[in-house]
Coordinates of C-alpha atoms and ligand atoms in Angstrom, one line a residue:
M1120 CA 320.0 -37.6 70.2
E1121 CA 317.6 -35.7 68.0
F1122 CA 314.9 -36.7 65.6
L1123 CA 314.6 -35.2 62.1
L1124 CA 311.2 -35.7 60.4
K1125 CA 310.2 -35.1 56.9
P1126 CA 306.6 -34.0 56.4
G1127 CA 303.9 -36.4 55.3
G1128 CA 303.6 -40.2 55.0
T1129 CA 301.2 -43.0 55.6
I1130 CA 301.2 -45.5 58.5
S1131 CA 300.6 -49.2 57.6
G1132 CA 301.5 -52.7 58.6
E1133 CA 301.5 -54.7 61.8
A1134 CA 303.6 -54.2 65.0
R1135 CA 303.9 -55.1 68.6
V1136 CA 305.1 -52.1 70.7
P1137 CA 307.3 -52.8 73.8
G1138 CA 305.9 -54.0 77.1
D1139 CA 303.8 -52.1 79.5
K1140 CA 305.9 -49.8 81.7
S1141 CA 303.6 -49.9 84.8
M1142 CA 303.4 -53.6 84.8
S1143 CA 307.2 -54.1 84.1
H1144 CA 308.0 -52.0 87.2
R1145 CA 305.6 -54.0 89.3
S1146 CA 306.7 -57.4 88.0
I1147 CA 310.2 -56.7 89.4
M1148 CA 309.0 -55.3 92.7
L1149 CA 306.5 -58.1 93.4
G1150 CA 308.7 -60.8 91.9
A1151 CA 311.5 -59.8 94.2
L1152 CA 309.3 -59.9 97.3
A1153 CA 307.6 -63.2 96.4
E1154 CA 308.6 -66.6 97.5
G1155 CA 309.9 -68.6 94.6
T1156 CA 311.0 -67.8 91.0
T1157 CA 309.0 -65.4 88.7
H1158 CA 309.4 -65.6 85.0
V1159 CA 308.5 -62.4 83.2
K1160 CA 307.8 -62.3 79.5
G1161 CA 307.3 -59.1 77.5
F1162 CA 309.3 -57.0 80.1
L1163 CA 310.0 -53.4 78.9
E1164 CA 313.7 -53.1 78.6
G1165 CA 313.5 -49.4 78.8
E1166 CA 315.6 -47.3 81.2
D1167 CA 312.8 -46.7 83.7
A1168 CA 312.0 -50.4 84.4
L1169 CA 315.7 -51.3 84.2
A1170 CA 316.4 -48.8 87.0
T1171 CA 313.9 -50.6 89.2
L1172 CA 315.5 -53.9 88.3
G1173 CA 318.9 -52.5 89.3
A1174 CA 317.6 -51.2 92.6
F1175 CA 316.4 -54.7 93.6
Q1176 CA 319.7 -56.2 92.5
A1177 CA 321.4 -53.7 94.8
M1178 CA 319.3 -55.1 97.6
G1179 CA 320.5 -58.6 97.0
V1180 CA 317.9 -60.0 94.7
E1181 CA 319.2 -62.2 91.9
I1182 CA 317.6 -61.1 88.7
E1183 CA 318.6 -62.7 85.3
R1184 CA 318.0 -60.9 82.0
R1185 CA 317.7 -63.4 79.3
G1186 CA 317.0 -60.9 76.4
E1187 CA 314.0 -60.2 74.3
G1188 CA 311.9 -59.1 77.3
E1189 CA 312.6 -62.3 79.4
V1190 CA 313.5 -61.7 83.0
V1191 CA 313.8 -64.2 85.8
V1192 CA 313.4 -62.9 89.3
H1193 CA 314.5 -65.1 92.2
G1194 CA 312.3 -63.8 94.9
V1195 CA 313.6 -63.3 98.5
G1196 CA 310.2 -63.0 100.2
L1197 CA 308.7 -59.9 101.9
H1198 CA 311.4 -59.8 104.5
G1199 CA 314.4 -60.9 102.5
L1200 CA 315.8 -57.7 101.1
K1201 CA 319.3 -56.6 102.1
A1202 CA 320.4 -53.1 102.9
P1203 CA 321.8 -51.4 99.8
T1204 CA 325.3 -49.9 100.2
E1205 CA 324.5 -46.8 98.1
P1206 CA 321.5 -44.6 97.2
L1207 CA 319.1 -46.3 94.9
D1208 CA 319.0 -44.4 91.6
L1209 CA 315.6 -44.7 89.9
G1210 CA 316.6 -42.6 86.9
N1211 CA 313.6 -40.8 85.3
A1212 CA 310.9 -43.0 86.9
G1213 CA 308.2 -41.5 89.1
T1214 CA 306.6 -44.9 89.3
G1215 CA 309.8 -46.5 90.5
M1216 CA 310.4 -43.8 93.2
R1217 CA 306.8 -43.5 94.5
L1218 CA 306.2 -47.3 94.7
M1219 CA 309.6 -48.0 96.1
A1220 CA 309.0 -45.3 98.8
G1221 CA 306.1 -47.4 100.1
L1222 CA 308.1 -50.6 100.1
M1223 CA 311.2 -49.1 101.6
A1224 CA 309.3 -47.5 104.5
G1225 CA 308.6 -51.0 105.7
Q1226 CA 312.2 -52.3 105.7
P1227 CA 314.4 -52.8 108.7
F1228 CA 317.2 -50.7 107.0
D1229 CA 317.7 -47.1 105.9
T1230 CA 317.5 -46.2 102.2
V1231 CA 318.0 -43.2 100.0
L1232 CA 316.0 -42.9 96.8
T1233 CA 317.3 -40.6 94.1
G1234 CA 317.0 -40.0 90.4
D1235 CA 317.8 -37.8 87.5
A1236 CA 317.3 -34.0 87.3
S1237 CA 313.7 -34.4 86.1
L1238 CA 312.7 -36.9 88.8
C1239 CA 314.5 -34.8 91.5
S1240 CA 312.2 -31.9 90.6
R1241 CA 309.0 -33.8 90.9
P1242 CA 306.7 -33.7 94.0
M1243 CA 307.0 -36.6 96.4
G1244 CA 305.0 -34.9 99.2
R1245 CA 302.0 -36.9 97.8
V1246 CA 303.6 -40.2 99.0
I1247 CA 305.4 -38.8 102.0
T1248 CA 302.1 -37.7 103.6
P1249 CA 300.3 -41.1 103.7
L1250 CA 303.6 -42.8 104.7
Q1251 CA 304.1 -40.5 107.6
K1252 CA 300.6 -41.1 108.7
M1253 CA 301.5 -44.8 108.8
G1254 CA 304.5 -44.0 111.0
A1255 CA 307.3 -43.8 108.4
E1256 CA 310.2 -41.4 108.9
I1257 CA 311.2 -39.7 105.6
E1258 CA 313.3 -36.7 104.9
S1259 CA 313.3 -34.9 101.6
E1260 CA 314.6 -31.8 99.9
E1261 CA 312.7 -28.6 99.9
G1262 CA 309.1 -28.9 98.7
G1263 CA 309.1 -32.7 99.2
R1264 CA 311.5 -33.3 96.3
P1265 CA 314.0 -36.2 96.1
P1266 CA 316.3 -37.5 97.2
L1267 CA 314.2 -39.2 99.8
R1268 CA 315.9 -40.5 103.0
I1269 CA 313.8 -43.3 104.4
K1270 CA 314.5 -44.5 107.9
G1271 CA 314.3 -48.2 108.4
G1272 CA 313.1 -50.2 111.4
R1273 CA 310.0 -48.1 112.0
S1274 CA 306.8 -50.0 112.9
L1275 CA 304.1 -49.0 110.5
R1276 CA 300.4 -49.0 111.3
G1277 CA 297.6 -49.5 108.8
I1278 CA 295.6 -46.4 107.9
H1279 CA 292.7 -45.4 105.7
Y1280 CA 293.8 -42.9 103.2
D1281 CA 291.4 -40.8 101.1
L1282 CA 293.6 -39.9 98.1
P1283 CA 293.4 -36.1 97.3
M1284 CA 294.3 -36.7 93.7
A1285 CA 293.6 -39.5 91.2
S1286 CA 297.1 -41.2 91.3
A1287 CA 297.8 -44.9 90.9
Q1288 CA 301.3 -44.2 92.2
V1289 CA 300.1 -42.8 95.5
K1290 CA 297.5 -45.6 95.8
S1291 CA 300.1 -48.2 95.0
C1292 CA 302.6 -46.7 97.4
T1293 CA 300.2 -46.8 100.3
L1294 CA 299.0 -50.3 99.6
L1295 CA 302.6 -51.6 99.2
A1296 CA 303.5 -50.0 102.6
G1297 CA 300.4 -51.7 103.9
L1298 CA 302.1 -55.1 103.3
Y1299 CA 304.4 -54.1 106.2
A1300 CA 302.0 -52.2 108.4
E1301 CA 300.1 -53.5 111.4
G1302 CA 296.5 -54.4 110.5
R1303 CA 294.5 -53.2 107.6
T1304 CA 295.5 -50.5 105.1
S1305 CA 292.8 -49.0 102.8
V1306 CA 292.4 -46.2 100.2
T1307 CA 289.7 -44.5 98.3
E1308 CA 290.3 -42.6 95.1
P1309 CA 288.6 -39.5 93.7
A1310 CA 288.4 -41.4 90.3
P1311 CA 289.4 -44.9 89.3
T1312 CA 293.1 -45.2 88.3
R1313 CA 295.1 -48.0 86.8
D1314 CA 294.8 -51.1 89.0
H1315 CA 297.9 -53.1 88.0
T1316 CA 299.1 -53.3 91.6
E1317 CA 295.9 -54.7 92.9
R1318 CA 295.7 -57.2 90.0
M1319 CA 299.3 -58.3 90.3
L1320 CA 299.1 -58.7 94.1
R1321 CA 296.1 -61.0 93.6
G1322 CA 298.0 -62.9 90.9
F1323 CA 300.7 -63.5 93.5
G1324 CA 298.1 -64.9 95.8
Y1325 CA 297.7 -61.8 98.1
Q1326 CA 294.2 -60.9 99.0
V1327 CA 293.2 -57.3 98.0
K1328 CA 289.6 -56.4 98.6
C1329 CA 287.6 -53.8 96.8
E1330 CA 284.2 -53.1 98.5
N1331 CA 282.1 -49.9 98.0
E1332 CA 285.1 -48.3 96.3
V1333 CA 287.4 -48.9 99.3
I1334 CA 290.5 -50.8 98.3
S1335 CA 292.2 -52.6 101.1
L1336 CA 294.6 -55.3 102.2
E1337 CA 295.8 -56.8 105.5
S1338 CA 299.5 -57.4 106.4
G1339 CA 300.8 -60.7 107.4
G1340 CA 300.3 -62.5 104.1
R1341 CA 302.9 -63.8 101.6
L1342 CA 303.5 -63.4 97.9
V1343 CA 303.8 -66.6 95.9
A1344 CA 305.9 -66.3 92.7
G1345 CA 304.1 -66.8 89.4
D1346 CA 304.7 -66.1 85.8
I1347 CA 303.9 -62.8 84.3
D1348 CA 303.2 -62.1 80.6
V1349 CA 303.4 -58.3 80.2
P1350 CA 301.3 -57.0 77.3
A1351 CA 302.3 -54.3 74.9
D1352 CA 302.0 -50.8 76.5
I1353 CA 298.8 -49.0 75.4
S1354 CA 300.7 -45.8 76.2
S1355 CA 303.3 -46.6 73.5
A1356 CA 300.7 -47.9 71.1
A1357 CA 298.9 -44.5 71.5
F1358 CA 301.6 -42.8 69.3
F1359 CA 300.8 -45.1 66.4
L1360 CA 297.1 -45.1 67.0
V1361 CA 297.2 -41.3 66.6
A1362 CA 299.6 -41.6 63.7
A1363 CA 297.2 -43.8 61.8
A1364 CA 294.2 -41.7 62.8
I1365 CA 295.7 -38.5 61.3
A1366 CA 297.6 -39.7 58.2
P1367 CA 295.2 -40.3 55.2
G1368 CA 295.4 -43.8 53.8
S1369 CA 296.7 -45.4 57.0
D1370 CA 295.8 -48.9 58.0
L1371 CA 297.5 -50.5 61.1
L1372 CA 297.3 -53.5 63.4
L1373 CA 298.9 -53.3 66.8
T1374 CA 299.1 -56.7 68.5
H1375 CA 298.9 -57.9 72.1
V1376 CA 298.1 -54.5 73.6
G1377 CA 296.9 -54.3 77.2
I1378 CA 293.4 -52.9 77.3
N1379 CA 292.8 -52.8 81.0
P1380 CA 289.6 -50.7 81.5
T1381 CA 291.6 -48.2 83.6
R1382 CA 293.9 -47.5 80.6
V1383 CA 291.6 -47.3 77.6
G1384 CA 290.9 -43.5 77.7
V1385 CA 292.9 -43.1 74.5
L1386 CA 290.7 -45.5 72.6
N1387 CA 287.5 -43.9 74.0
I1388 CA 288.7 -40.3 73.2
L1389 CA 289.9 -41.1 69.7
T1390 CA 286.6 -43.0 69.0
L1391 CA 284.6 -39.9 70.2
M1392 CA 286.7 -37.8 67.8
G1393 CA 285.7 -40.1 64.9
A1394 CA 288.6 -42.5 64.7
D1395 CA 288.0 -45.9 63.1
I1396 CA 289.2 -48.4 65.7
T1397 CA 288.3 -52.1 66.0
L1398 CA 289.4 -54.4 68.8
K1399 CA 290.2 -57.9 67.6
N1400 CA 291.0 -61.2 69.4
E1401 CA 290.1 -59.9 72.9
R1402 CA 291.5 -62.2 75.5
E1403 CA 292.8 -62.3 79.1
V1404 CA 296.5 -62.9 79.7
G1405 CA 297.7 -63.3 83.2
G1406 CA 294.9 -61.4 84.8
E1407 CA 295.0 -58.5 82.3
P1408 CA 292.7 -58.0 79.3
V1409 CA 294.6 -57.9 76.0
A1410 CA 293.5 -57.3 72.3
D1411 CA 294.9 -56.6 68.9
I1412 CA 293.9 -53.0 67.8
Y1413 CA 293.1 -52.3 64.2
I1414 CA 292.9 -48.7 63.1
R1415 CA 292.3 -47.1 59.7
Y1416 CA 292.5 -43.4 58.8
A1417 CA 289.2 -41.4 59.2
P1418 CA 288.8 -37.7 59.6
L1419 CA 288.8 -36.5 63.2
K1420 CA 286.6 -33.8 64.8
G1421 CA 287.3 -31.7 67.9
I1422 CA 285.5 -32.6 71.1
E1423 CA 285.1 -31.7 74.7
I1424 CA 287.0 -34.5 76.4
P1425 CA 284.8 -36.1 79.1
E1426 CA 286.5 -35.5 82.5
D1427 CA 286.0 -39.1 83.6
Q1428 CA 288.4 -40.1 80.8
V1429 CA 291.3 -38.0 82.1
P1430 CA 292.8 -40.5 84.6
L1431 CA 292.2 -43.3 82.0
A1432 CA 294.3 -41.5 79.4
I1433 CA 296.7 -39.5 81.6
D1434 CA 299.9 -40.5 79.8
E1435 CA 298.4 -40.2 76.3
F1436 CA 297.5 -36.5 76.3
P1437 CA 300.7 -35.3 74.5
V1438 CA 299.9 -37.3 71.5
L1439 CA 296.1 -36.8 71.8
F1440 CA 296.9 -33.0 71.5
I1441 CA 298.4 -33.8 68.1
A1442 CA 295.2 -35.6 67.2
A1443 CA 293.3 -32.4 68.3
A1444 CA 295.6 -30.2 66.2
C1445 CA 294.7 -32.3 63.1
A1446 CA 291.0 -32.5 63.9
E1447 CA 288.3 -30.2 62.5
G1448 CA 287.2 -27.7 65.1
R1449 CA 288.0 -27.2 68.7
T1450 CA 289.1 -29.7 71.4
V1451 CA 288.8 -28.8 75.1
L1452 CA 290.5 -30.6 78.0
R1453 CA 289.8 -29.7 81.6
G1454 CA 290.4 -31.5 84.9
A1455 CA 293.9 -32.5 83.9
E1456 CA 296.1 -30.4 86.3
E1457 CA 298.1 -33.6 87.0
L1458 CA 299.7 -33.1 83.6
R1459 CA 301.7 -30.3 85.1
V1460 CA 303.7 -32.6 87.3
K1461 CA 304.6 -35.4 84.9
E1462 CA 308.1 -35.8 83.4
S1463 CA 307.6 -32.2 82.3
D1464 CA 304.8 -29.7 82.7
R1465 CA 303.0 -31.4 79.7
L1466 CA 300.4 -28.7 79.3
A1467 CA 303.0 -26.0 78.9
A1468 CA 305.5 -28.1 76.9
M1469 CA 302.8 -29.1 74.4
A1470 CA 301.4 -25.6 74.1
E1471 CA 304.9 -24.3 73.3
G1472 CA 305.5 -26.9 70.6
L1473 CA 302.1 -26.5 69.1
D1474 CA 302.8 -22.7 68.9
T1475 CA 306.1 -23.5 67.1
L1476 CA 304.1 -25.5 64.5
G1477 CA 301.6 -22.6 64.1
V1478 CA 298.7 -24.4 65.9
K1479 CA 296.4 -22.2 68.0
S1480 CA 296.0 -23.3 71.6
E1481 CA 295.0 -21.7 74.9
L1482 CA 296.5 -22.9 78.1
L1483 CA 294.2 -23.3 81.1
D1484 CA 295.2 -24.0 84.7
D1485 CA 293.9 -27.5 84.4
G1486 CA 293.9 -28.2 80.7
I1487 CA 294.1 -26.7 77.2
V1488 CA 291.9 -25.6 74.3
I1489 CA 293.2 -26.6 70.8
D1490 CA 291.9 -25.4 67.5
G1491 CA 292.6 -27.9 64.7
G1492 CA 294.1 -26.6 61.5
T1493 CA 297.2 -26.8 59.5
M1494 CA 300.7 -27.5 60.9
G1495 CA 303.9 -26.0 59.8
G1496 CA 307.3 -27.2 60.9
G1497 CA 310.2 -26.1 63.2
K1498 CA 312.4 -26.9 66.1
I1499 CA 310.6 -28.5 69.1
R1500 CA 312.0 -28.5 72.7
T1501 CA 311.1 -31.7 74.5
H1502 CA 311.9 -30.5 78.1
M1503 CA 313.6 -33.9 78.4
D1504 CA 310.2 -35.6 78.3
H1505 CA 310.0 -38.8 76.2
R1506 CA 306.3 -38.4 75.4
I1507 CA 306.7 -34.8 74.2
A1508 CA 309.4 -36.1 71.9
M1509 CA 307.3 -38.9 70.4
A1510 CA 304.2 -36.8 70.1
F1511 CA 305.8 -34.2 68.0
S1512 CA 307.5 -36.9 65.9
I1513 CA 304.0 -38.2 65.0
A1514 CA 302.9 -34.6 64.1
A1515 CA 305.2 -34.7 61.1
L1516 CA 302.7 -36.9 59.3
R1517 CA 300.4 -33.9 58.9
A1518 CA 303.0 -31.1 59.0
E1519 CA 303.8 -29.0 55.9
E1520 CA 307.5 -28.6 56.7
E1521 CA 310.2 -30.5 58.4
I1522 CA 310.1 -31.0 62.2
H1523 CA 313.3 -31.1 64.2
V1524 CA 312.7 -32.6 67.7
L1525 CA 315.6 -31.7 70.0
D1526 CA 316.8 -33.7 73.0
C1527 CA 315.2 -37.2 72.4
D1528 CA 317.5 -39.2 74.7
H1529 CA 314.6 -39.8 77.2
V1530 CA 312.6 -41.7 74.6
A1531 CA 314.6 -44.7 75.7
T1532 CA 313.0 -44.6 79.2
S1533 CA 309.7 -46.0 77.9
F1534 CA 310.1 -46.8 74.2
P1535 CA 313.5 -48.2 73.1
G1536 CA 313.6 -48.5 69.4
F1537 CA 310.8 -46.0 68.8
D1538 CA 312.5 -44.4 65.7
A1539 CA 313.2 -47.7 64.0
L1540 CA 309.7 -49.1 64.5
A1541 CA 308.2 -45.8 63.4
R1542 CA 310.3 -45.8 60.3
G1543 CA 309.2 -49.3 59.5
L1544 CA 305.6 -48.3 59.7
G1545 CA 306.0 -45.3 57.5
L1546 CA 307.2 -42.3 59.5
Q1547 CA 310.0 -40.4 57.7
I1548 CA 312.2 -40.2 60.8
T1549 CA 316.0 -40.1 61.2
A1550 CA 317.8 -40.1 64.5
Q1551 CA 321.1 -38.2 64.8
A1552 CA 323.5 -37.4 67.6
D1553 CA 323.1 -33.8 68.8
Ligands
LIG1883 C1 301.7 -44.8 86.8 C2 300.7 -43.9 87.2 C3 300.5 -42.6 86.6 C4 301.2 -42.5 85.2 C5 302.6 -43.0 85.2 C6 302.5 -44.5 85.6 C7 301.8 -46.1 87.5 O1 301.0 -41.6 87.4 O2 301.2 -41.1 84.8 O3 303.2 -42.9 84.0 O4 302.5 -47.0 86.9 O5 301.2 -46.3 88.5 P1 300.2 -40.9 88.6 O6 299.9 -41.9 89.6 O7 301.0 -39.8 89.1 O8 298.9 -40.4 88.0

């Protein structure tokens, strides 16, 4: 599939974007390992979370899909999974693979975790290292790439792991393995990262401590099923926040968006750039803060992005670079080397696309410098990365010529129905088979 975008347009109206991807993955994992039945509302029916759902069905967990984001998980308890007969295919999902690696290391049976070409090129050494320290036996392809062959029946021991990079996936992997390890498992992180695993474990009645920045849990507990209301994904909302921020005359309300403090970097960065954002109806839903986000067009200016915002906006940079391209002056991002190991090398992929549109940028090892100005049009390569595809679609609002975004199939991993929703809000987008 490809997207064709006519230049210009205004964004207006009200919308609820699909459910949070991180929480959707975790709702299946913890629901499956809980005792009792978990009802999930607002589940993201995108390919990534569905791959996790399929993996647990392959391990004997009964999971019903009732449509419209409703899923019922019949938990089997921490020790109730059955050996899968085939490798578990986690598709495009780094979160699926890295969190599952932690859980699978503690099972009595062997598992193989695999995925698509993009996932099989991503580094898994970052989760293999702490798991091996805990006593897990894991084989991978060269350079720690998937497939991962995880030996079952190993007795794990709790460790303290000082994370070398700010990664919620590595933190979560280690803590989830800790559910099966002897004694206490703890982690410290170089900077706070999304804490959905900790919140959801607590929501399922499992004690997770956070004292002096050390996050820890003890094995031997149980997860008790509960209902989960997944808010709209702020990472998906980000595309329309930037859309409204760059298109003159825009006026948009995004409802029921998760605003967990570890995820709001995009709001903070856009506000620093001069965006006109108001949070309305702030509330807490199932242990996670939620709000309606109202945004109106206002001219943006370039900024030096504070480094402490990087982990809090890690998935939103592709579209934030489009905001930077439309801002007056220079935007500088540093401390974001993690962007090089996402679904694509997002620094390089964005620099390439910006260049196609005639936007000046300079690539740094750990970031990028973007000079705002006018944007032309052209053909954009997405490198099979959903967020690159959506970011350049949004750019069309300020482009002077048509933008043709190639290879958009992966958009369905995180944002099924993106083009239809975007069209309804004012983007001049058409999807066509390639
Ligand atoms: C995620 C953590 C982040 C993020 C990813 C989802 C999670 O990855 O980029 O999209 O759900 O834990 P890292 O842990 O690699 O930073």
